[in-house]
CSV table of C-alpha atoms and ligand atoms in Angstrom, one decimal:
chain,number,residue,atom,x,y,z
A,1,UNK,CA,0.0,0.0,0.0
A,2,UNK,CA,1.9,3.0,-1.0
A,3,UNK,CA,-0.5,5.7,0.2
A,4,UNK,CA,-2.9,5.7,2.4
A,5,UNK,CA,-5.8,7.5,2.2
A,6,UNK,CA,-7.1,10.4,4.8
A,7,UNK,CA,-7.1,9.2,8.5
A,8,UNK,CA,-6.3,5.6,7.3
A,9,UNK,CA,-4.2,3.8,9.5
A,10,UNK,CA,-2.9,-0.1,8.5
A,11,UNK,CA,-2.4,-2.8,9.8
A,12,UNK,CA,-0.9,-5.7,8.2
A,13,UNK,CA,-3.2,-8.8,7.6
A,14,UNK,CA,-3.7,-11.4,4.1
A,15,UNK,CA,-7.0,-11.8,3.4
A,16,UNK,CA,-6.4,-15.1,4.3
A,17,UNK,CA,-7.0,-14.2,7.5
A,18,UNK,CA,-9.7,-12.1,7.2
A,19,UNK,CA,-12.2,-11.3,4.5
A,20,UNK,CA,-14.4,-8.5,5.0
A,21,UNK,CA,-16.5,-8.9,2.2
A,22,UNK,CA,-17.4,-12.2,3.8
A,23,UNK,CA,-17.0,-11.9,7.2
A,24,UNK,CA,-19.7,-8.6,7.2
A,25,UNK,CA,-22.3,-9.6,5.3
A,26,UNK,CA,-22.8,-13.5,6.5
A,27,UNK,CA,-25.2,-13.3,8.9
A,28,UNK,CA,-23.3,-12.8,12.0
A,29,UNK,CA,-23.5,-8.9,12.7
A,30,UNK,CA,-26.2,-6.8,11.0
A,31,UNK,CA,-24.7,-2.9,11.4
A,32,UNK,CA,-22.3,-2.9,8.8
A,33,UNK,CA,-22.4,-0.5,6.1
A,34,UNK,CA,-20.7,-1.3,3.2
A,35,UNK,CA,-20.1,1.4,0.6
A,36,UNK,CA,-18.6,0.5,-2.7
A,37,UNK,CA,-15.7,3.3,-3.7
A,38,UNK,CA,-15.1,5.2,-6.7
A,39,UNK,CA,-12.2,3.2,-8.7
A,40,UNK,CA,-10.3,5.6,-10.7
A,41,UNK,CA,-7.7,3.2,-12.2
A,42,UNK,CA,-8.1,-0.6,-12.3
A,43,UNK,CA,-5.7,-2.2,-9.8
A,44,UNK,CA,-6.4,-5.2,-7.7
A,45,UNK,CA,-4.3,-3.4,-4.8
A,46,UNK,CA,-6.8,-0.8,-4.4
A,47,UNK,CA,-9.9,-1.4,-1.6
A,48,UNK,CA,-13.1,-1.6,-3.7
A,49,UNK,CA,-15.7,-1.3,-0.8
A,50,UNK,CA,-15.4,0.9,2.7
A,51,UNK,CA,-17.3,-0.7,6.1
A,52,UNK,CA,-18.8,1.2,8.7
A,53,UNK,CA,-19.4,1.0,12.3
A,54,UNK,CA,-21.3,2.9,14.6
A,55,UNK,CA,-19.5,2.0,18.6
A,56,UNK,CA,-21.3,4.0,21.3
A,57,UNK,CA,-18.4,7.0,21.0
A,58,UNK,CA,-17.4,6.5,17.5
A,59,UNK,CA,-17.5,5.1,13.8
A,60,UNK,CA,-14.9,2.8,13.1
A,61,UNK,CA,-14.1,2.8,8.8
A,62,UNK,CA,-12.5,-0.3,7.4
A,63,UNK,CA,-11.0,-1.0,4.0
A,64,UNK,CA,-9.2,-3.6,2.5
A,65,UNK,CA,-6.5,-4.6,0.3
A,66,UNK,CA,-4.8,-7.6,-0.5
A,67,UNK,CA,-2.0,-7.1,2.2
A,68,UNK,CA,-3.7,-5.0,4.9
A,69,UNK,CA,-6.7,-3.7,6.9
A,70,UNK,CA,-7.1,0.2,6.8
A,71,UNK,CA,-8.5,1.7,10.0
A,72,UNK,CA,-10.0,4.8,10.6
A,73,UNK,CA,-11.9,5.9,13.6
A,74,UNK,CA,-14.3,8.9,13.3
A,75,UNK,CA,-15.3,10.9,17.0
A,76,UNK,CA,-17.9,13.3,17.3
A,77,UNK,CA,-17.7,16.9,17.8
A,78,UNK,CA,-15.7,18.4,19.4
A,79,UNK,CA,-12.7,17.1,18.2
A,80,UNK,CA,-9.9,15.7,20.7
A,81,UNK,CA,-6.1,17.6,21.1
A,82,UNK,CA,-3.7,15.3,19.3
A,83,UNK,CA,-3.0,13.3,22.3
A,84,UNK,CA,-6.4,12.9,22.7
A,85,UNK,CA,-6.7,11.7,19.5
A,86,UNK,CA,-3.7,9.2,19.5
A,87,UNK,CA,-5.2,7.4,22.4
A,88,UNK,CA,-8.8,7.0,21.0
A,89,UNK,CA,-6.4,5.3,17.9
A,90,UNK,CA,-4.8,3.1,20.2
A,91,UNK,CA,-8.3,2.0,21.2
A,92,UNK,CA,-9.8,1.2,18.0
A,93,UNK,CA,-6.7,-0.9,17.2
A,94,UNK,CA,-7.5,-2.8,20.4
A,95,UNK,CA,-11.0,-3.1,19.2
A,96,UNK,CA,-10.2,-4.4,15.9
A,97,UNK,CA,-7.8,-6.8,17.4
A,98,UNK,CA,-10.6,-8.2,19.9
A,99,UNK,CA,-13.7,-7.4,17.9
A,100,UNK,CA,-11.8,-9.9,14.9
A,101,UNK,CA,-10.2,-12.1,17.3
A,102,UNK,CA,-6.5,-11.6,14.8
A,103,UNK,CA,-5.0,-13.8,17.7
A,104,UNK,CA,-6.5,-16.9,16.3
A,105,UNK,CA,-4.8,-18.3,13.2
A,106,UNK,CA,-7.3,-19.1,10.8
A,107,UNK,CA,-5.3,-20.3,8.1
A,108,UNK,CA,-4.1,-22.9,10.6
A,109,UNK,CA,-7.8,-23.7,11.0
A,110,UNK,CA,-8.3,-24.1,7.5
A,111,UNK,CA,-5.9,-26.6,7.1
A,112,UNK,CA,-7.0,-28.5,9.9
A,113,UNK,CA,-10.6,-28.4,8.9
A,114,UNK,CA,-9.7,-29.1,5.5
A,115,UNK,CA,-7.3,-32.4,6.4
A,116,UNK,CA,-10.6,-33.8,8.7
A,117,UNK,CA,-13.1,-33.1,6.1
A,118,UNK,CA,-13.6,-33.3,2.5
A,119,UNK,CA,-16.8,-31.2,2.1
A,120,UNK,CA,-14.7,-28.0,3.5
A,121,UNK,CA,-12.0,-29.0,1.3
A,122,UNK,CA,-14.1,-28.8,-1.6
A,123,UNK,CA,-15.5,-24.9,-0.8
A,124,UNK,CA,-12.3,-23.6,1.3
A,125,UNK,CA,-10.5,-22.0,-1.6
A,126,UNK,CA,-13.9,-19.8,-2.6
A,127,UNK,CA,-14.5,-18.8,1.2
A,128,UNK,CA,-11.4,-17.6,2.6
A,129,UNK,CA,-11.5,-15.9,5.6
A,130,UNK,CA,-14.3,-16.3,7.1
A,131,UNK,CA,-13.6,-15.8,10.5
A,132,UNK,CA,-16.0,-15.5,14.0
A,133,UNK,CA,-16.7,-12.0,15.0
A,134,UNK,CA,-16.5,-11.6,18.5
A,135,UNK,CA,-19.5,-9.1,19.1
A,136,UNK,CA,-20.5,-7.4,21.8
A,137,UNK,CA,-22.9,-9.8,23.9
A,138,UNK,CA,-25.9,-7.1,24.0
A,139,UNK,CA,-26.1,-6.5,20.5
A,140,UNK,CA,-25.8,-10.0,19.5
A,141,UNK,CA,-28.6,-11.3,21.6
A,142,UNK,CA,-30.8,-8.9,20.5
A,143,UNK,CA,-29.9,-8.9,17.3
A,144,UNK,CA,-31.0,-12.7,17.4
A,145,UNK,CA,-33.9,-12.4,19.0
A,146,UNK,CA,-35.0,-10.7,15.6
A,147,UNK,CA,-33.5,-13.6,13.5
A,148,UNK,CA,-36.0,-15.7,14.7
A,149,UNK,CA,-38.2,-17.0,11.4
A,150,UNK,CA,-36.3,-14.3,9.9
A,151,UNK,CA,-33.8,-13.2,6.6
A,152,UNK,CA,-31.0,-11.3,6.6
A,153,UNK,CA,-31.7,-8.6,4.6
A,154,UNK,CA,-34.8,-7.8,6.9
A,155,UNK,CA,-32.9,-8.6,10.2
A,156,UNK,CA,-30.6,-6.1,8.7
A,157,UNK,CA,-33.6,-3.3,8.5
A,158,UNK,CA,-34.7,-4.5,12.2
A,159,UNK,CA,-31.4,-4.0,13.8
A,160,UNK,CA,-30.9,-0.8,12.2
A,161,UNK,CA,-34.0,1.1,12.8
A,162,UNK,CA,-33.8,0.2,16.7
A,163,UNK,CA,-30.5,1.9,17.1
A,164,UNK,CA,-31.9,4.7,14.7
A,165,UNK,CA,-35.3,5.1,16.8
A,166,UNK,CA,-33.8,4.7,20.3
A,167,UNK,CA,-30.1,6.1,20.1
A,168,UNK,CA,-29.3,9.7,19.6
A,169,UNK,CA,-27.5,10.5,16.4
A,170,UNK,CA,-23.4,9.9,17.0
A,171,UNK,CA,-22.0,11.8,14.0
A,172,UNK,CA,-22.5,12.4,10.1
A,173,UNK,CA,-19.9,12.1,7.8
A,174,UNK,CA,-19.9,12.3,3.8
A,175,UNK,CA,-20.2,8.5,2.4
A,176,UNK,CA,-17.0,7.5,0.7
A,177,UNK,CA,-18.0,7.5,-3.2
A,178,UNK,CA,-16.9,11.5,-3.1
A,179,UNK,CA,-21.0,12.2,-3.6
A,180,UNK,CA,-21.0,14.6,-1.0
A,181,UNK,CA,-23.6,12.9,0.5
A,182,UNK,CA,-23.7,12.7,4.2
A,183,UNK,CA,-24.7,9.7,6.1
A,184,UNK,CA,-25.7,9.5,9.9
A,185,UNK,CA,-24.3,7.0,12.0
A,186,UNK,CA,-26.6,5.3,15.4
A,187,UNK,CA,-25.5,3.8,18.3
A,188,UNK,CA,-26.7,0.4,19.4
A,189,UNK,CA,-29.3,1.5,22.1
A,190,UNK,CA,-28.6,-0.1,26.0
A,191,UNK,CA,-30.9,-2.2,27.7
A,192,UNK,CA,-32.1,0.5,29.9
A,193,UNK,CA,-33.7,2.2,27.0
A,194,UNK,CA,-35.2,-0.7,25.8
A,195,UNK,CA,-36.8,-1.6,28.8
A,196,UNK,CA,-38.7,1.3,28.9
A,197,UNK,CA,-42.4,1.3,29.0
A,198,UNK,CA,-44.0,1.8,25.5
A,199,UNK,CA,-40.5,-0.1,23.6
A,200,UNK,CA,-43.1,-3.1,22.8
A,201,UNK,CA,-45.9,-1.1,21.1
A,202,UNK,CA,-43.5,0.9,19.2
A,203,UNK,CA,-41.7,-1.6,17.7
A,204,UNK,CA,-44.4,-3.8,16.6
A,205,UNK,CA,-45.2,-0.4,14.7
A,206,UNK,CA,-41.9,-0.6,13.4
A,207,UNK,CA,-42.3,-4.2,12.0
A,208,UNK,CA,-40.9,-6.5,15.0
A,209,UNK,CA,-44.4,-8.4,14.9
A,210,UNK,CA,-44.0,-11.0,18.1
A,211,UNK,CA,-40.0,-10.3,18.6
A,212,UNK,CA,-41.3,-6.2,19.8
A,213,UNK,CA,-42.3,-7.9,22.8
A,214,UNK,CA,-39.2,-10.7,23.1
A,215,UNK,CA,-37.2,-7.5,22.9
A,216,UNK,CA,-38.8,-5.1,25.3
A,217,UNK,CA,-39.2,-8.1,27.9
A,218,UNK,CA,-35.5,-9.5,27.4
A,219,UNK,CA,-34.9,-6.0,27.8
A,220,UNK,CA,-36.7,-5.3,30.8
A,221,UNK,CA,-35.6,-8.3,32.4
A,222,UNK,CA,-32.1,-7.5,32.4
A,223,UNK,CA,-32.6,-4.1,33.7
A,224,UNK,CA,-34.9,-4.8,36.9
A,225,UNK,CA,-31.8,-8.1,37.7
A,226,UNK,CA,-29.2,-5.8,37.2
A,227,UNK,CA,-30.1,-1.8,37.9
A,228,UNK,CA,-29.3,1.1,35.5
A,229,UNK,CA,-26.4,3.1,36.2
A,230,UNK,CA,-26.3,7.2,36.4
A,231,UNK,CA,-22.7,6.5,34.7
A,232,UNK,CA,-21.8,8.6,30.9
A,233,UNK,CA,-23.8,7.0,28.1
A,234,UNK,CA,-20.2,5.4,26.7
A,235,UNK,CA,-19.8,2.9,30.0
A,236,UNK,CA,-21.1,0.1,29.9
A,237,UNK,CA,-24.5,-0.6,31.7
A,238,UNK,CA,-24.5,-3.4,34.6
A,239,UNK,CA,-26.7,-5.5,32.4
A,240,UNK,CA,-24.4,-5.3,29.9
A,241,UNK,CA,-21.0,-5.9,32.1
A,242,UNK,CA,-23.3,-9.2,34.0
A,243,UNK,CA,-23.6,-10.7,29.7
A,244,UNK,CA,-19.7,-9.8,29.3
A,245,UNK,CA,-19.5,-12.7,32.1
A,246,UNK,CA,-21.1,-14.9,30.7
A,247,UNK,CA,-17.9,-15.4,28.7
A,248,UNK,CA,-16.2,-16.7,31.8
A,249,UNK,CA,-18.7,-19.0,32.4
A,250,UNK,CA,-19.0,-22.9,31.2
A,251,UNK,CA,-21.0,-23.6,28.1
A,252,UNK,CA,-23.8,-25.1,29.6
A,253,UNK,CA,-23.8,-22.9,32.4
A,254,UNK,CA,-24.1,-19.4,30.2
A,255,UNK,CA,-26.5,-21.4,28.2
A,256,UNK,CA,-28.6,-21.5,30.8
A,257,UNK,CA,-28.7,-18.3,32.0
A,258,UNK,CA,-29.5,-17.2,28.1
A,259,UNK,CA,-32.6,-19.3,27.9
A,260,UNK,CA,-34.0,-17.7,30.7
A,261,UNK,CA,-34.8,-14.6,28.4
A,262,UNK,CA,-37.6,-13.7,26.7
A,263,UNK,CA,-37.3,-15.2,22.8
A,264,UNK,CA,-34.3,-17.1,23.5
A,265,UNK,CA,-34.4,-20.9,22.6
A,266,UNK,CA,-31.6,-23.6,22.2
A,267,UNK,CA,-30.6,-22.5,18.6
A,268,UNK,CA,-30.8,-18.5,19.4
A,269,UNK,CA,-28.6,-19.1,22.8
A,270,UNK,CA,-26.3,-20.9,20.7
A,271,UNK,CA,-25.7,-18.7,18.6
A,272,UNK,CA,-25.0,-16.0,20.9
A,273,UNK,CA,-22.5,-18.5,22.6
A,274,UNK,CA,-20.9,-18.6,19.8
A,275,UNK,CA,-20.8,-15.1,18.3
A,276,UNK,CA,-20.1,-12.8,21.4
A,277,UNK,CA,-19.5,-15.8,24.3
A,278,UNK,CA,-16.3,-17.4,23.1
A,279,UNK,CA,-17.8,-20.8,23.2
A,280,UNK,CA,-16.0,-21.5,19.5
A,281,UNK,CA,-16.9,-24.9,19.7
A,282,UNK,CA,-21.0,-24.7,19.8
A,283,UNK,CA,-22.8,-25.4,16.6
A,284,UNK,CA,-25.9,-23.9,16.1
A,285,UNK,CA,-28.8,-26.2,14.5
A,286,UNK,CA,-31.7,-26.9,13.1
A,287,UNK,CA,-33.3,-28.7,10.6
A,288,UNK,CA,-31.0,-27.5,7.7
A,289,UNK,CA,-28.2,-28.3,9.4
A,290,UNK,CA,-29.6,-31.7,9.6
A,291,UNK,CA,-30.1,-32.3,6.4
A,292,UNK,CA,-26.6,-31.2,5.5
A,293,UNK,CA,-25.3,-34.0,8.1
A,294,UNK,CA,-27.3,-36.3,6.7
A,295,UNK,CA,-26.5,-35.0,2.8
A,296,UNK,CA,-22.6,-35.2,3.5
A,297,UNK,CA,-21.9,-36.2,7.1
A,298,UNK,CA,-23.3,-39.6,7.3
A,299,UNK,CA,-26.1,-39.1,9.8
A,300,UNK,CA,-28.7,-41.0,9.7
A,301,UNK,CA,-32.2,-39.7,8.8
A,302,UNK,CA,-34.7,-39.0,5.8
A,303,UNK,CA,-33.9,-36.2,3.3
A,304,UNK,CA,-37.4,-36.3,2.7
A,305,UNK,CA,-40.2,-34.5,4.3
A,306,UNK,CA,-39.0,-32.8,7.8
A,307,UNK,CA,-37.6,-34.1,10.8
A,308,UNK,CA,-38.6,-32.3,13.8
A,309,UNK,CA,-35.7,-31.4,15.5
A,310,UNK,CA,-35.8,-32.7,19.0
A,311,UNK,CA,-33.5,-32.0,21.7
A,312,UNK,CA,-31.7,-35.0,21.8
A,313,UNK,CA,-30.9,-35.0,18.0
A,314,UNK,CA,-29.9,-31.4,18.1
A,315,UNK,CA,-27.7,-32.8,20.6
A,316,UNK,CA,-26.4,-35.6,18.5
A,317,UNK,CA,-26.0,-33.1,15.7
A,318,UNK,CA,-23.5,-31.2,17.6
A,319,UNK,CA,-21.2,-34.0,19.1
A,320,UNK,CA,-21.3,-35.1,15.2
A,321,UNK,CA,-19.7,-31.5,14.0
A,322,UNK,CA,-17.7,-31.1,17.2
A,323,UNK,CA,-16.2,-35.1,16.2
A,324,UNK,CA,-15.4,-33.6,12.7
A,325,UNK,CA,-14.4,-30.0,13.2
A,326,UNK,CA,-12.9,-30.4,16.7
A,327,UNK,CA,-12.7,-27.2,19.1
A,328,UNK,CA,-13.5,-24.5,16.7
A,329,UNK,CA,-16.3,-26.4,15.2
A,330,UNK,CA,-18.7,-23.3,14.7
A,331,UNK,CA,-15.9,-21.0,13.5
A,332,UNK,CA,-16.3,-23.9,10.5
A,333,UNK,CA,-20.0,-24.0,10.9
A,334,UNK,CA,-19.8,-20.9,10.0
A,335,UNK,CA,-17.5,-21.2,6.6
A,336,UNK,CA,-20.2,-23.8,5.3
A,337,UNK,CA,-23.0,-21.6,6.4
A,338,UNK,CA,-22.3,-18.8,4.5
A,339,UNK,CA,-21.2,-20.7,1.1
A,340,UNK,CA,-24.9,-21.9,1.7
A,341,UNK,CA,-25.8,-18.6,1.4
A,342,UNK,CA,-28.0,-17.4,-1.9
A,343,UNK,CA,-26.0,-13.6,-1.6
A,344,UNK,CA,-22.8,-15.8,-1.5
A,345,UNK,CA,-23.3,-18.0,-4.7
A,346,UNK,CA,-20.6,-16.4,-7.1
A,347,UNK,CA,-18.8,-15.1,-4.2
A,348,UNK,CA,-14.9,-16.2,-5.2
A,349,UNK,CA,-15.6,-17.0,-8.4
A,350,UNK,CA,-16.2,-13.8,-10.4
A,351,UNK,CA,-12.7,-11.7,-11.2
A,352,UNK,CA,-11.3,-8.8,-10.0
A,353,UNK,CA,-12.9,-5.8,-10.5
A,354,UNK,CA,-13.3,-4.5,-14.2
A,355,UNK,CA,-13.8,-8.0,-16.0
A,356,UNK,CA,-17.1,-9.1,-16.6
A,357,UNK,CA,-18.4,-11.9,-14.5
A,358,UNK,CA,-20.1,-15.0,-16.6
A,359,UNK,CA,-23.2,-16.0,-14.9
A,360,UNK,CA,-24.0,-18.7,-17.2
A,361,UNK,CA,-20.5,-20.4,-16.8
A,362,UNK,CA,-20.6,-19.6,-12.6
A,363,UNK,CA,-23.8,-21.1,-12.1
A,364,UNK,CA,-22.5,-24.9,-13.0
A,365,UNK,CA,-20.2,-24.5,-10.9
A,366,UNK,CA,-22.2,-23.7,-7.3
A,367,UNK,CA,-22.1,-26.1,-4.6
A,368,UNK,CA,-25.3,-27.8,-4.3
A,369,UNK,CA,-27.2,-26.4,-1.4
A,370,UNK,CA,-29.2,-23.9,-1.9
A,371,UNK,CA,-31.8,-23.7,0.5
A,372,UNK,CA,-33.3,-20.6,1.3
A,373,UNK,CA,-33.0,-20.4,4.8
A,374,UNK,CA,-29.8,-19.8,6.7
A,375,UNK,CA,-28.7,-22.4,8.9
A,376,UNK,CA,-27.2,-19.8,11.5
A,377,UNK,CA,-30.8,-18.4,11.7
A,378,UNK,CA,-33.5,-19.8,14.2
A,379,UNK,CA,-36.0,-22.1,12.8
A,380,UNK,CA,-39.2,-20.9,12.0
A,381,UNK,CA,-42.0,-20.7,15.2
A,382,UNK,CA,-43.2,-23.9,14.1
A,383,UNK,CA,-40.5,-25.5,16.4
A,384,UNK,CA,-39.0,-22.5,18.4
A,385,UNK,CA,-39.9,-23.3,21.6
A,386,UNK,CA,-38.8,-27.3,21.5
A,387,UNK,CA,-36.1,-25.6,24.7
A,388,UNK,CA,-37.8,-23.6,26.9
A,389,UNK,CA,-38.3,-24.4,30.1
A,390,UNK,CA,-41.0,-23.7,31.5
A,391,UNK,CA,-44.4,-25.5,30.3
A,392,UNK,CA,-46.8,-21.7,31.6
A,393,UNK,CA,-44.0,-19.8,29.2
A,394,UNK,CA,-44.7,-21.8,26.2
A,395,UNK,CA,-48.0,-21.7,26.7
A,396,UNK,CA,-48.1,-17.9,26.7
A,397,UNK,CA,-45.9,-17.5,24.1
A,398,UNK,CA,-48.3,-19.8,22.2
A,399,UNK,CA,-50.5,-17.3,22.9
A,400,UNK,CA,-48.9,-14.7,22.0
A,401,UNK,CA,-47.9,-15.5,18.5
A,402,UNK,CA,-51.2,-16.6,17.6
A,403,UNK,CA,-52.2,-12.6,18.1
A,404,UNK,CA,-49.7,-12.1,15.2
A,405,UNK,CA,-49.7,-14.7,12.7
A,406,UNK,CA,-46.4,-13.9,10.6
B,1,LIG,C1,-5.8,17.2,25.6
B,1,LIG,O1,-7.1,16.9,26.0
B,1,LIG,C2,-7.2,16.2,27.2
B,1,LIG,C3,-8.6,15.8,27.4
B,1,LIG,O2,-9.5,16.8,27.1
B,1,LIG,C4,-6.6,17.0,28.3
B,1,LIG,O3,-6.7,16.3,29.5
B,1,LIG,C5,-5.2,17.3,28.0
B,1,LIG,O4,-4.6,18.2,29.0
B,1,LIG,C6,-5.0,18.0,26.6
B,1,LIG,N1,-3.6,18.1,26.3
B,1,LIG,C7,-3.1,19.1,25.7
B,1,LIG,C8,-1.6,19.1,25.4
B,1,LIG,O5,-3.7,20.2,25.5
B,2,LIG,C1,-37.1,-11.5,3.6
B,2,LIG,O1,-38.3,-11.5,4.2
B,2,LIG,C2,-39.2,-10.5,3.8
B,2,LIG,C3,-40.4,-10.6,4.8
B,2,LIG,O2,-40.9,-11.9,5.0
B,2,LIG,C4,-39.6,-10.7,2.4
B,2,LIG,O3,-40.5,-9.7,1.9
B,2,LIG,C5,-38.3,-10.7,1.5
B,2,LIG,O4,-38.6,-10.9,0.2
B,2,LIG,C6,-37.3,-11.7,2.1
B,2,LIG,N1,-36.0,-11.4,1.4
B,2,LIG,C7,-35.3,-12.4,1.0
B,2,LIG,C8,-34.0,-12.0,0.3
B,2,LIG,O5,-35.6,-13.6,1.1
């Protein structure tokens, strides 16, 4: 990279490691903004797309070439002293670091993964880089609470107009395509704002259909457990410190403390486990899953017609991926999730930008499944409440969903 652009920063990294393109648009967060750049002069060195991210004190700016990740983080008004400055750098280097986890080795995993298993040997070399976010537990559950019978591009809406509704404005800045266009950036509202009184109704205005509810409640919960704090909007609320714990905790012990919230079933807990709890080897599942172990992992079961998905096969289903994967087994999970992935199905096969991609020639060579629905996502509500607990919650859930058929 010879110059760097404007406020850039870079830090070395192959895209080995870490694919952006991938990574930010799978399925795992739903905030990022990704703007495509004006290209001047064809050159593969040269970032084609810039990613945004709204923190609670500032937007973080990503792009990336071949060699390295460019940072650059945005504050609000007013703007910090240089020192200032140079320590609020510091932390979004930090932040990248943690929020990408760049101290695991994921071309190390890829070999590993690929030497256990054939099928990820076959789509390895198209999906590169596809690493585990490790999000911010708040966010991610909520966020997930909304995937339920969901798709990504509407998730995507969901998450977005909460923090635009409930969050004040952070900063605007001018999009990246030299338009001159300015675009305003939201933080991700804290529990003690979505526990307010009203929250449910509002969102159910806003689209949320039964999740308005799963939200404010979860929400709610949360807040009367743990107490609000008087502390600057930037810290952390005690809610949100007690699900930071949750890493420290044993699988099956955070697990349970995550099905005790509103909305929350096996496969939604899991996949908060997995995203922003550091529990790399949970796999989330359902029934798509399933029929991809039964497809090309040898399980036994009927590709026809639909299994319900019980909790001791769920359980079977992950001791089968944990056997072939090993430790990281949703980390990989998450590779053959998104080259599932209709968005995803010329992704590493077109070339660089400025040749024309050929469709016709592309299409032959997809990877055969190409189901609809995303196997990170929760099952429809058909089966959604297979976990819970308690027999008088069900039942009022039932309830409760019957009042807004989806
Ligand atoms: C820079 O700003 C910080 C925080 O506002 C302040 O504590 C510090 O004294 C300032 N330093 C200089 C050199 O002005
Ligand atoms: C996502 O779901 C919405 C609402 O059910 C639907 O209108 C939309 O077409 C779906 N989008 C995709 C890409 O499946």
């Amino acid at each position: 990279m010879a110059t760097l652009p404007p406020g850039f920063h870079a830090l070395s990294l192959p895209i080995i490691q870490l694919s952006l393109a991938a990574v930010l648009k799978c399925g795992q967060s739903f905030r990022w903004n990704a703007y495509p750049l004006k290209i001047t002069s064809p050159d593969a060195s040269l970032p084609t797309h810039e990613y945004r991210f709204c923190l609670r004190d500032r937007v973080v700016c990503l792009r990336q070439t071949p060699t390295d990740i460019l940072y650059r983080t945005v504050l609000p008004d007013p703007q910090p002293n240089m020192t200032e400055r140079k320590l609020r750098e510091a932390e979004t280097l930090l932040w990248l670091k943690d929020y990408f986890q760049l101290d695991v080795d994921l071309a190390l995993l890829y070999e590993q993964w690929g030497s256990r298993d054939k099928v990820f040997l076959r789509i390895r070399d198209r999906f590169t880089g596809i690493r585990m976010l490790r999000q911010d537990p708040w966010e991610n559950l909520i966020s997930f609470i909304c995937s339920s019978n969901n798709n990504i591009s509407r998730i995507t809406k969901m998450v977005q107009s909460l923090a635009k509704e409930y969050s004040l404005p952070l900063l605007s800045i001018p999009l990246p395509d030299g338009s001159g266009v300015e675009e305003t950036y939201y933080p991700f509202p804290p529990p003690s704002v979505l526990a307010k009184p009203g929250v449910s109704t509002r969102l159910r205005s806003l689209g949320f259909g039964y999740r308005a509810e799963f939200i404010h409640r979860t929400a709610k919960m949360l807040v009367d457990t743990h107490g609000t704090s008087t502390r600057p909007s930037q810290t952390s609320e005690p809610s949100e410190l007690f699900l930071h714990t949750l890493r420290g905790m044993a699988t099956e012990d955070a697990r349970a403390e995550l099905l005790k919230f509103v909305g929350v079933g096996r496969k939604v807990a899991d996949c908060v486990l997995l995203m922003s709890l550091d529990k790399t080897d949970v796999v989330p599942v359902d029934t798509h899953v399933h029929q991809i172990a039964i497809k090309h992992y040898g399980m036994k079961g009927s590709t026809k017609g639909k299994t319900s998905m019980t909790p001791k096969l769920y359980e079977e289903l992950c001791t089968k991926f944990v056997k072939v994967w090993g430790d990281h087994a949703g980390w990989a999970h998450s590779v053959l999730f998104t080259s599932d992935l209709k968005a995803f199905a010329l992704h590493g096969l077109t070339e660089p930008q400025f040749t024309s991609p050929s469709p016709q020639k592309d299409r032959k060579r997809r990877i055969p499944d190409e189901d609809e629905m995303p196997s990170l996502l929760p099952t429809p509500p058909r089966t959604p409440f297979a976990y819970n607990p308690s027999p008088a919650e069900h039942v009022k859930k039932r309830a409760r969903m019957r009042r807004t058929p989806e």
